[in-house]
Structure formats: C-alpha cells, structure tokens
Tab-separated table of C-alpha atoms and ligand atoms in Angstrom:
chain	number	residue	atom	x	y	z
V	57	MET	CA	-13.387	4.648	-2.343
V	58	LEU	CA	-13.591	7.692	-0.123
V	59	TYR	CA	-11.488	10.752	-0.921
V	60	ARG	CA	-9.913	13.403	1.268
V	61	ARG	CA	-8.086	16.684	0.709
V	62	PHE	CA	-4.799	18.211	1.861
V	63	PRO	CA	-5.486	21.546	3.611
V	64	LYS	CA	-2.970	23.364	1.393
V	65	ILE	CA	-3.892	21.487	-1.802
V	66	SER	CA	-7.642	21.660	-1.627
V	67	SER	CA	-8.176	21.332	-5.373
V	68	LEU	CA	-7.174	17.644	-5.322
V	69	GLU	CA	-9.182	14.696	-4.054
V	70	ILE	CA	-6.894	11.972	-2.768
V	71	SER	CA	-8.019	8.388	-2.228
V	72	ALA	CA	-8.114	7.391	1.435
V	73	LEU	CA	-6.024	4.339	0.499
V	74	GLY	CA	-2.730	4.864	-1.309
V	75	LEU	CA	-0.640	2.185	-2.961
V	76	GLY	CA	2.815	1.916	-1.426
V	77	CYS	CA	5.339	0.378	-3.814
V	78	MET	CA	7.830	-0.955	-1.275
V	79	ARG	CA	6.434	-4.465	-0.813
V	80	LEU	CA	5.484	-5.418	-4.337
V	81	PRO	CA	5.198	-9.065	-5.368
V	82	THR	CA	8.666	-10.470	-6.036
V	83	ILE	CA	10.151	-13.575	-7.602
V	84	GLY	CA	12.170	-16.138	-5.657
V	85	GLY	CA	12.118	-14.175	-2.415
V	86	ASP	CA	14.547	-11.637	-3.870
V	87	ALA	CA	13.333	-8.123	-3.009
V	88	SER	CA	15.119	-6.645	-6.018
V	89	THR	CA	13.339	-8.920	-8.505
V	90	ILE	CA	9.831	-7.532	-8.849
V	91	ASP	CA	7.216	-9.862	-10.309
V	92	GLU	CA	6.342	-7.188	-12.848
V	93	ALA	CA	3.262	-8.916	-14.287
V	94	ALA	CA	1.720	-9.402	-10.847
V	95	ALA	CA	2.735	-5.909	-9.670
V	96	THR	CA	1.311	-4.271	-12.785
V	97	ALA	CA	-1.931	-6.244	-12.400
V	98	MET	CA	-2.141	-5.009	-8.827
V	99	LEU	CA	-1.611	-1.419	-9.945
V	100	ALA	CA	-4.410	-1.875	-12.493
V	101	ASP	CA	-6.657	-3.257	-9.726
V	102	ALA	CA	-5.740	-0.324	-7.499
V	103	VAL	CA	-6.747	2.183	-10.156
V	104	SER	CA	-9.996	0.257	-10.734
V	105	ALA	CA	-10.679	0.386	-7.000
V	106	GLY	CA	-10.318	4.170	-7.066
V	107	VAL	CA	-6.794	4.448	-5.642
V	108	ASN	CA	-5.219	7.575	-7.105
V	109	TYR	CA	-2.120	8.050	-4.922
V	110	VAL	CA	0.879	5.825	-5.681
V	111	ASP	CA	3.999	6.128	-3.572
V	112	THR	CA	7.489	4.914	-4.330
V	113	ALA	CA	11.039	5.949	-3.419
V	114	TRP	CA	14.599	5.796	-4.699
V	115	PRO	CA	15.731	2.736	-2.678
V	116	TYR	CA	12.600	0.552	-2.776
V	117	HIS	CA	13.179	-2.946	-4.142
V	118	GLY	CA	16.869	-2.286	-4.696
V	119	GLN	CA	16.052	0.822	-6.797
V	120	LYS	CA	13.748	-1.225	-9.068
V	121	SER	CA	10.455	0.169	-7.792
V	122	GLU	CA	10.622	3.542	-9.553
V	123	PRO	CA	11.568	2.135	-12.988
V	124	TRP	CA	8.881	-0.548	-12.726
V	125	LEU	CA	6.275	2.062	-11.754
V	126	GLY	CA	7.251	4.258	-14.696
V	127	ARG	CA	6.839	1.365	-17.128
V	128	ALA	CA	3.631	0.096	-15.519
V	129	VAL	CA	1.914	3.483	-15.527
V	130	GLU	CA	2.890	3.967	-19.173
V	131	ASP	CA	1.800	0.456	-20.198
V	132	LEU	CA	-1.551	0.792	-18.436
V	133	GLY	CA	-2.069	4.322	-19.764
V	134	VAL	CA	-3.091	5.611	-16.334
V	135	ARG	CA	-0.772	8.602	-15.888
V	136	ASP	CA	-3.714	11.004	-15.785
V	137	ARG	CA	-5.498	8.868	-13.188
V	138	VAL	CA	-2.792	8.650	-10.532
V	139	HIS	CA	-0.753	11.085	-8.485
V	140	LEU	CA	2.837	9.849	-8.502
V	141	ALA	CA	4.825	10.317	-5.310
V	142	THR	CA	8.510	9.639	-4.825
V	143	LYS	CA	11.238	10.754	-2.466
V	144	ALA	CA	14.703	12.289	-2.495
V	145	PRO	CA	17.122	9.946	-0.657
V	146	SER	CA	18.205	12.514	1.918
V	147	TRP	CA	20.909	10.257	3.406
V	148	LEU	CA	22.754	10.134	0.063
V	149	VAL	CA	22.927	13.901	-0.431
V	150	ARG	CA	26.501	15.138	0.014
V	151	GLU	CA	26.444	18.433	-1.886
V	152	ALA	CA	23.956	20.828	-3.464
V	153	GLY	CA	24.123	19.286	-6.940
V	154	ASP	CA	23.000	15.890	-5.622
V	155	TRP	CA	19.397	17.101	-5.262
V	156	GLU	CA	19.270	17.857	-8.969
V	157	THR	CA	20.957	14.568	-9.872
V	158	PHE	CA	18.424	12.514	-7.945
V	159	LEU	CA	15.333	14.328	-9.221
V	160	SER	CA	16.508	14.181	-12.851
V	161	GLU	CA	17.120	10.448	-12.585
V	162	GLN	CA	13.780	9.897	-10.843
V	163	LEU	CA	11.866	11.749	-13.553
V	164	SER	CA	13.601	9.544	-16.091
V	165	ARG	CA	12.877	6.349	-14.158
V	166	LEU	CA	9.227	7.327	-13.759
V	167	ARG	CA	8.943	8.326	-17.435
V	168	THR	CA	7.337	11.609	-16.595
V	169	ASP	CA	8.202	15.287	-16.596
V	170	ARG	CA	6.605	15.915	-13.229
V	171	VAL	CA	6.541	14.169	-9.853
V	172	ASP	CA	3.164	15.120	-8.403
V	173	PHE	CA	4.216	14.691	-4.767
V	174	TYR	CA	7.918	14.876	-3.926
V	175	LEU	CA	9.161	14.119	-0.432
V	176	VAL	CA	12.495	14.442	1.280
V	177	HIS	CA	12.812	10.858	2.429
V	178	ALA	CA	13.197	9.715	6.038
V	179	LEU	CA	14.157	13.002	7.624
V	180	ASN	CA	15.579	13.028	11.109
V	181	ARG	CA	17.421	15.805	12.900
V	182	ALA	CA	20.814	15.083	11.277
V	183	ARG	CA	19.395	14.753	7.758
V	184	TRP	CA	17.346	17.898	8.217
V	185	LYS	CA	20.528	19.754	9.098
V	186	ASN	CA	22.200	18.284	6.034
V	187	ALA	CA	19.261	19.284	3.829
V	188	LEU	CA	19.573	22.860	5.091
V	189	GLN	CA	23.327	22.941	4.568
V	190	THR	CA	23.173	21.517	1.038
V	191	GLY	CA	20.529	23.932	-0.222
V	192	GLY	CA	17.762	21.329	-0.276
V	193	LEU	CA	14.972	23.793	0.396
V	194	GLU	CA	16.119	26.201	-2.298
V	195	PHE	CA	16.260	23.295	-4.725
V	196	LEU	CA	12.752	22.100	-3.838
V	197	ALA	CA	11.329	25.605	-4.270
V	198	LYS	CA	13.016	25.938	-7.659
V	199	ALA	CA	11.875	22.506	-8.893
V	200	LYS	CA	8.337	23.327	-7.823
V	201	ALA	CA	8.474	26.694	-9.561
V	202	ASP	CA	9.689	25.130	-12.816
V	203	GLY	CA	6.960	22.476	-12.640
V	204	ARG	CA	9.034	19.330	-12.142
V	205	ILE	CA	7.547	18.907	-8.666
V	206	GLY	CA	3.860	19.353	-7.985
V	207	HIS	CA	3.788	19.425	-4.199
V	208	VAL	CA	6.529	19.232	-1.582
V	209	GLY	CA	6.652	17.297	1.671
V	210	PHE	CA	8.828	15.079	3.808
V	211	SER	CA	8.687	11.673	5.409
V	212	PHE	CA	9.889	11.313	8.941
V	213	HIS	CA	11.600	8.877	11.311
V	214	ASP	CA	12.752	10.477	14.519
V	215	ALA	CA	11.443	11.869	17.787
V	216	PHE	CA	8.545	14.314	18.140
V	217	ASP	CA	10.827	17.271	18.981
V	218	SER	CA	12.653	16.843	15.663
V	219	PHE	CA	9.319	16.612	13.895
V	220	LYS	CA	8.265	20.003	15.273
V	221	GLU	CA	11.608	21.509	14.285
V	222	ILE	CA	11.224	20.310	10.687
V	223	VAL	CA	7.559	21.302	10.382
V	224	ASP	CA	8.371	24.784	11.680
V	225	GLY	CA	11.615	25.037	9.745
V	226	TRP	CA	10.138	25.821	6.346
V	227	ASP	CA	6.834	27.281	5.227
V	228	GLY	CA	7.152	25.521	1.843
V	229	TRP	CA	6.019	22.159	3.239
V	230	GLU	CA	2.579	21.149	2.014
V	231	PHE	CA	2.314	17.703	3.587
V	232	CYS	CA	4.214	15.168	5.621
V	233	GLN	CA	4.353	11.418	5.926
V	234	VAL	CA	4.633	9.700	9.301
V	235	GLN	CA	4.459	6.249	10.814
V	236	TYR	CA	1.169	5.829	12.644
V	237	ASN	CA	-0.835	2.836	13.839
V	238	TYR	CA	-2.690	1.782	16.987
V	239	LEU	CA	0.514	0.509	18.536
V	240	ASP	CA	2.595	3.611	17.791
V	241	GLU	CA	0.386	6.305	19.237
V	242	ASP	CA	3.387	7.608	21.214
V	243	TYR	CA	6.197	6.470	18.907
V	244	GLN	CA	8.188	8.878	16.691
V	245	ALA	CA	5.815	11.702	15.628
V	246	GLY	CA	2.827	9.658	16.857
V	247	GLY	CA	-0.642	11.020	17.499
V	248	ALA	CA	0.856	14.274	18.807
V	249	GLY	CA	2.625	14.691	15.482
V	250	LEU	CA	-0.644	14.356	13.596
V	251	ARG	CA	-2.165	17.134	15.679
V	252	TYR	CA	0.907	19.311	15.335
V	253	ALA	CA	1.032	18.928	11.553
V	254	ALA	CA	-2.661	19.687	11.203
V	255	GLY	CA	-2.180	22.780	13.369
V	256	ARG	CA	0.257	24.018	10.697
V	257	ASP	CA	-2.127	23.098	7.846
V	258	LEU	CA	-0.050	20.137	6.733
V	259	GLY	CA	-2.000	17.158	5.470
V	260	VAL	CA	-0.708	13.859	6.819
V	261	ILE	CA	0.052	10.719	4.893
V	262	VAL	CA	0.241	7.680	7.114
V	263	MET	CA	2.830	4.997	6.477
V	264	GLU	CA	3.101	1.665	8.238
V	265	PRO	CA	-0.563	1.565	9.311
V	266	LEU	CA	-0.069	-2.204	9.614
V	267	ARG	CA	3.464	-1.921	11.027
V	268	GLY	CA	5.058	-3.656	8.111
V	269	GLY	CA	2.260	-6.253	8.062
V	270	ALA	CA	2.705	-7.264	11.710
V	271	LEU	CA	-0.739	-5.878	12.626
V	272	ALA	CA	-2.288	-8.014	9.900
V	273	ARG	CA	-0.681	-11.217	11.232
V	274	VAL	CA	-1.361	-10.700	14.919
V	275	PRO	CA	-0.771	-13.194	17.740
V	276	GLU	CA	-3.646	-15.265	19.137
V	277	GLY	CA	-4.027	-12.916	22.123
V	278	ILE	CA	-4.946	-10.021	19.839
V	279	ARG	CA	-7.331	-12.167	17.808
V	280	THR	CA	-9.093	-13.065	21.053
V	281	ILE	CA	-9.516	-9.381	21.908
V	282	PHE	CA	-10.930	-8.457	18.495
V	283	ALA	CA	-13.197	-11.529	18.547
V	284	LYS	CA	-15.228	-9.790	21.262
V	285	TYR	CA	-16.582	-7.464	18.589
V	286	PRO	CA	-19.972	-8.689	17.325
V	287	THR	CA	-19.039	-8.365	13.628
V	288	PRO	CA	-16.041	-10.375	12.412
V	289	ARG	CA	-13.230	-8.209	11.105
V	290	MET	CA	-9.751	-9.009	9.868
V	291	PRO	CA	-6.945	-7.631	12.074
V	292	ALA	CA	-5.784	-5.431	9.180
V	293	GLU	CA	-9.216	-3.806	9.043
V	294	TRP	CA	-8.942	-2.804	12.709
V	295	ALA	CA	-5.594	-1.183	12.053
V	296	LEU	CA	-6.705	0.664	8.932
V	297	ARG	CA	-9.883	1.933	10.588
V	298	HIS	CA	-7.802	3.232	13.473
V	299	ALA	CA	-5.546	5.271	11.159
V	300	LEU	CA	-8.374	6.505	8.947
V	301	ASP	CA	-10.318	7.654	11.989
V	302	ARG	CA	-7.955	10.603	12.369
V	303	GLN	CA	-9.259	13.631	10.536
V	304	GLU	CA	-5.684	14.901	10.069
V	305	VAL	CA	-4.994	11.922	7.813
V	306	VAL	CA	-5.451	12.355	4.078
V	307	THR	CA	-4.364	8.942	2.879
V	308	VAL	CA	-3.070	5.732	4.365
V	309	LEU	CA	-0.323	3.968	2.454
V	310	SER	CA	-0.224	0.248	2.527
V	311	GLY	CA	2.496	-1.796	0.892
V	312	MET	CA	0.354	-4.571	-0.494
V	313	GLY	CA	1.886	-7.685	-1.984
V	314	ARG	CA	-1.253	-9.288	-3.415
V	315	SER	CA	-4.372	-8.022	-5.180
V	316	GLU	CA	-6.533	-9.746	-2.537
V	317	GLU	CA	-5.019	-7.464	0.124
V	318	LEU	CA	-5.608	-4.503	-2.100
V	319	TRP	CA	-9.303	-5.283	-2.543
V	320	GLU	CA	-9.756	-5.901	1.200
V	321	ASN	CA	-8.044	-2.648	2.104
V	322	ALA	CA	-9.919	-0.728	-0.594
V	323	GLY	CA	-13.150	-2.038	0.914
V	324	VAL	CA	-12.185	-0.590	4.292
V	325	ALA	CA	-11.147	2.730	2.736
V	326	SER	CA	-14.541	2.920	1.055
V	327	SER	CA	-16.378	3.142	4.352
V	328	ALA	CA	-13.929	4.444	6.986
V	329	ARG	CA	-14.739	8.077	7.623
V	330	PRO	CA	-12.939	10.319	10.124
V	331	ASN	CA	-14.147	10.202	13.727
V	332	ALA	CA	-16.258	7.114	13.058
V	333	VAL	CA	-14.648	4.667	15.496
V	334	THR	CA	-17.113	4.035	18.319
V	335	LYS	CA	-16.372	3.952	22.029
V	336	ALA	CA	-16.661	0.169	22.030
V	337	GLU	CA	-14.276	-0.167	19.083
V	338	ARG	CA	-11.835	2.258	20.700
V	339	ALA	CA	-11.886	0.180	23.885
V	340	LEU	CA	-10.890	-2.939	21.933
V	341	LEU	CA	-8.114	-1.084	20.105
V	342	ASP	CA	-6.842	0.221	23.451
V	343	GLU	CA	-6.955	-3.288	24.878
V	344	ALA	CA	-4.990	-4.585	21.899
V	345	ARG	CA	-2.376	-1.846	22.336
V	346	ASP	CA	-2.094	-2.602	26.061
V	347	TRP	CA	-1.666	-6.298	25.254
V	348	PHE	CA	1.256	-5.484	22.990
V	349	LEU	CA	2.805	-2.895	25.282
V	350	SER	CA	2.634	-5.231	28.285
V	351	ARG	CA	4.944	-7.513	26.309
V	352	THR	CA	7.615	-4.942	25.604
V	353	ALA	CA	11.016	-5.816	27.014
V	354	VAL	CA	12.018	-2.220	27.803
V	355	PRO	CA	9.852	0.943	28.074
V	356	CYS	CA	11.773	2.843	25.378
V	357	THR	CA	9.605	5.285	23.424
V	358	ALA	CA	12.340	5.952	20.830
V	359	CYS	CA	12.359	9.640	21.844
V	360	GLY	CA	16.068	9.807	20.985
V	361	TYR	CA	17.047	12.044	23.927
V	362	CYS	CA	19.858	9.625	24.772
V	363	LYS	CA	21.512	10.234	21.395
V	364	PRO	CA	24.190	10.628	20.298
V	365	CYS	CA	26.085	7.887	22.092
V	366	PRO	CA	29.839	8.637	22.041
V	367	SER	CA	30.481	4.999	21.109
V	368	GLY	CA	27.978	5.099	18.271
V	369	VAL	CA	25.325	2.802	19.743
V	370	ASP	CA	21.902	3.352	18.194
V	371	ILE	CA	20.142	2.877	21.512
V	372	PRO	CA	16.487	3.270	20.414
V	373	ALA	CA	17.029	1.003	17.414
V	374	ALA	CA	18.509	-1.759	19.571
V	375	PHE	CA	15.674	-1.499	22.097
V	376	GLY	CA	13.166	-1.336	19.243
V	377	LEU	CA	14.330	-4.648	17.805
V	378	TRP	CA	14.282	-6.279	21.211
V	379	ASN	CA	10.730	-5.033	21.796
V	380	GLU	CA	9.620	-6.292	18.373
V	381	ALA	CA	10.924	-9.706	19.334
V	382	THR	CA	9.006	-9.902	22.596
V	383	MET	CA	5.780	-8.222	21.414
V	384	PHE	CA	5.333	-10.255	18.277
V	385	GLY	CA	7.137	-13.433	19.376
V	386	ALA	CA	9.505	-12.839	16.461
V	387	LEU	CA	12.910	-13.381	18.020
V	388	GLU	CA	14.499	-14.976	14.963
V	389	ALA	CA	13.407	-12.127	12.666
V	390	SER	CA	14.738	-9.538	15.119
V	391	ARG	CA	18.020	-11.447	15.428
V	392	ARG	CA	18.454	-11.467	11.660
V	393	GLN	CA	17.718	-7.746	11.426
V	394	TYR	CA	20.086	-7.044	14.274
V	395	GLU	CA	22.940	-9.010	12.707
V	396	SER	CA	22.559	-7.470	9.252
V	397	GLY	CA	21.744	-3.957	10.478
V	398	LEU	CA	22.996	-2.636	13.791
V	399	LYS	CA	25.751	-5.159	14.388
V	400	ALA	CA	27.059	-4.978	10.829
V	401	SER	CA	27.189	-1.169	10.966
V	402	GLY	CA	28.936	-1.104	14.349
V	403	SER	CA	26.017	0.647	16.058
V	404	GLY	CA	24.801	-2.380	17.983
V	405	ALA	CA	24.748	-2.939	21.733
V	406	GLU	CA	28.193	-4.589	21.714
V	407	ALA	CA	29.702	-1.127	21.065
V	408	CYS	CA	28.495	0.148	24.462
V	409	ALA	CA	31.468	1.183	26.621
V	410	ASP	CA	29.301	1.501	29.734
V	411	CYS	CA	30.272	5.169	30.137
V	412	GLY	CA	26.857	6.064	31.568
V	413	ALA	CA	26.539	9.328	29.621
V	414	CYS	CA	23.134	8.389	28.251
V	415	VAL	CA	21.486	7.386	31.528
V	416	PRO	CA	20.559	10.821	32.939
V	417	LYS	CA	19.136	11.852	29.564
V	418	CYS	CA	16.470	9.157	29.465
V	419	PRO	CA	13.043	10.436	30.537
V	420	GLN	CA	11.912	6.847	31.074
V	421	GLY	CA	14.616	6.275	33.688
V	422	ILE	CA	15.983	3.269	31.829
V	423	ASP	CA	19.318	1.904	33.016
V	424	ILE	CA	20.467	1.948	29.408
V	425	PRO	CA	23.819	0.113	29.587
V	426	ALA	CA	22.363	-2.664	31.735
V	427	ARG	CA	19.358	-3.096	29.482
V	428	LEU	CA	21.549	-2.963	26.367
V	429	ALA	CA	23.491	-5.907	27.761
V	430	GLU	CA	20.206	-7.805	28.106
V	431	ALA	CA	19.163	-6.795	24.578
V	432	LEU	CA	22.496	-8.053	23.272
V	433	ALA	CA	22.049	-11.386	25.031
V	434	ALA	CA	18.594	-11.752	23.479
V	435	LEU	CA	19.484	-10.612	19.971
V	436	SER	CA	22.839	-12.251	19.428
Q	775	SF4	S1	26.519	3.860	28.376
Q	775	SF4	FE1	26.817	2.819	26.443
Q	775	SF4	S2	25.068	3.394	25.225
Q	775	SF4	FE2	25.167	4.857	26.890
Q	775	SF4	S3	26.339	6.598	26.060
Q	775	SF4	FE3	27.803	5.240	27.093
Q	775	SF4	S4	28.556	3.886	25.494
Q	775	SF4	FE4	26.666	4.848	24.710
Q	776	SF4	S1	16.416	4.859	25.846
Q	776	SF4	FE1	15.287	6.500	26.837
Q	776	SF4	S2	16.098	8.382	25.971
Q	776	SF4	FE2	16.769	6.699	24.650
Q	776	SF4	S3	15.235	6.632	23.056
Q	776	SF4	FE3	14.599	5.182	24.632
Q	776	SF4	S4	13.228	6.331	25.976
Q	776	SF4	FE4	14.331	7.840	24.742
C-alpha cells in the first residue's frame, strides 16, 4: 500500500485506498441488513492490506453502517490502526443544538471518544448557508478544540462555483471530499475543484472513483477501447489509476462489497503513484470518456445555474438520470431511481410549467423545458 499526506495534516500517512462503508455486503438484498460477518472480515482484510482510512456516514445502510463499524473495530481490536471518518448529516440540521446531538450519537455508535476525520456531509450552496446560520462552524471548531473531532472537512455535491464559495468560506477546513473519476472531469467540483482545493492547501479525498461501480462494469465498447492496451487490466483498475494519478488526491474511497474487490483495489493502490499515467494510457482514458459522453442524451454539466426552478424541478438531477440511462444502457435502473426519487419528491420533470425562466441561465444553451419533456418520456 502506498501512503499520502494531507497538506495541513502532514504528520499522518493515509493509505491511498480508503474503505468506504456505504456498499457493504448485505443479506437478502436489503441495504439496511448488513452481512456483519462478511463486512467485518472485509474490514480485517482491509487493515491487513494496509488500508488505514475508513469512511462511514450517518445515513449509510439505513443508519446501520456506523454502529456496525463501531462494533467491528472494537471486535477486531484495530482502533489504533485506522482513522475513522464520519459525517454530520447537514440536511437534517434545523437548529444549532442539532450539531451536538448528531456528533454525540455518532461517537456512541462508533464506540469511540474521537472521530478522527469529521465531515459536513454533502454540502451544496443551500446546506452551506444553513450550516452558517445554525452555527455549524463554531460547533466544529469547539468539537475540534475539545478533542472529539480530529480533523474537519466537508463532502460536496454541487457546482464548481459553490465549491469555491465553501472552500473560501472558512479557514478551518483541512480537507474535502469530492466526486471524481475519468467520466466526471467537468462534473460538480471536477478536476478544476481538485486544483482549487490544492491551491488552498486542502487535501482531497475522492469518492465515487468507480461511479458507484458503473466504471467497473463497463459496456462492451469501453472494454474494446481498454483492450488496445498491451497489458490486460480490469476496468476498475483504469478508473482507480486515473483518480490516483492526481497529486492533489490523498486517498480514494471505494465502497467495496466483497473482499476480492478489496484485494484487487489494494493491489492498484500499492503501485499507483501521482503523475504516473503515461500519454498512451491517458489517450485511452480520453477515448473512453469520449465514448461515454457521445452517448449522453443532453449536454448538461450539472452546473446548477438554472436553479432554482420556481416549480421545484431539479433540472440537473433529471438530466443526470436520463444521461445515466443512455450512457450505461441502464434505462430500467434510471426509471426506478426517477420514480422513487425525483417523481416521489415532486421535483421531477412533470412539475415543469414551461415558464422558460431557466432557459437564458443555461450556459450550454439547452432548451430545458423541451428536453425535460423528452427526459420525462424516457424515464416514466
Ligand atoms: S421552464 Fe420548467 S424547469 Fe424551467 S424554470 Fe420554468 S418550470 Fe422550471
Ligand atoms: S441545464 Fe444547463 S444550467 Fe442547468 S445544470 Fe444543466 S448545464 Fe447547468
């Protein structure tokens, strides 16, 4: 295993592969029923492989991930060998006291008196505003000062402009966590976000390097592209090497469901150094990205400039699901997500009143209401 350091936390060596505890083995296809024996065995394998960063969060596995991790770390006796990371559910914070309530419960669930890395979870512009208004930053500074938090960061899902605002909004941040993979170079914070964070001395943790596993189970067209490389490599290895090539990246989190995946990914993280991807490898990764992007239904970059929609439509989310369907040939999965997510919450394309307010705001020149109607036809 190779190790890297956060610029502001240079005393710690962090494994280049981190264990994400959001896709643990489960029983009977029920995400809230963790197969604890298998998950604990995988954690033991991870520690053996040199993984020392373990990431969970309040909502993972129907709130069962944190309690399982607390028990597993205690049972295995590895508390001094892993850095525990968890996250404050920023969308559930209504008032100042909620920050304290969540951290206290999380310490109890994790059976520890200190969370080594504590993140404000899934910040976007609205949640950032809420964090400021509810005294989130003051709370984080206090919890760090009294030792219940080791290091403070945030995870992020929004457009690059919001990312800059949050990075620049507090000098207490020590790290951040962003989605990054060879397909999402220009999505959310993207590659520009990595550079921006590094410019402010924030170490970057990468999430979704395999895009929820989709870049491990790629279509035939992508396999054909990677097959041009003289040495056989699994698709997941291409994706991990791409993320680990960035020198801004400290660790790459992968939500692994089986020990076999863990060992494969640990093997990659044992040899993937920054700036090691060759010109020929880069050309194949670019070709793979172009293959995917040429199959997008709509050129939405999820910049969010069209928001908010007065009728409550989550425009980038609707386009995102439609694009997932066409890029990965996964229409049924996108339809299910659409039904249970956007449609159920009233923020789907059917809520569009065709007012046109969003159209001039889109830098991509997308005729948003017309394309939303097409997305609705595809996803419903
Ligand atoms: S055209 Fe539709 S999506 Fe755009 S702002 Fe109006 S209601 Fe919202
Ligand atoms: S529709 Fe346009 S403005 Fe809205 S998120 Fe997509 S690219 Fe940005």
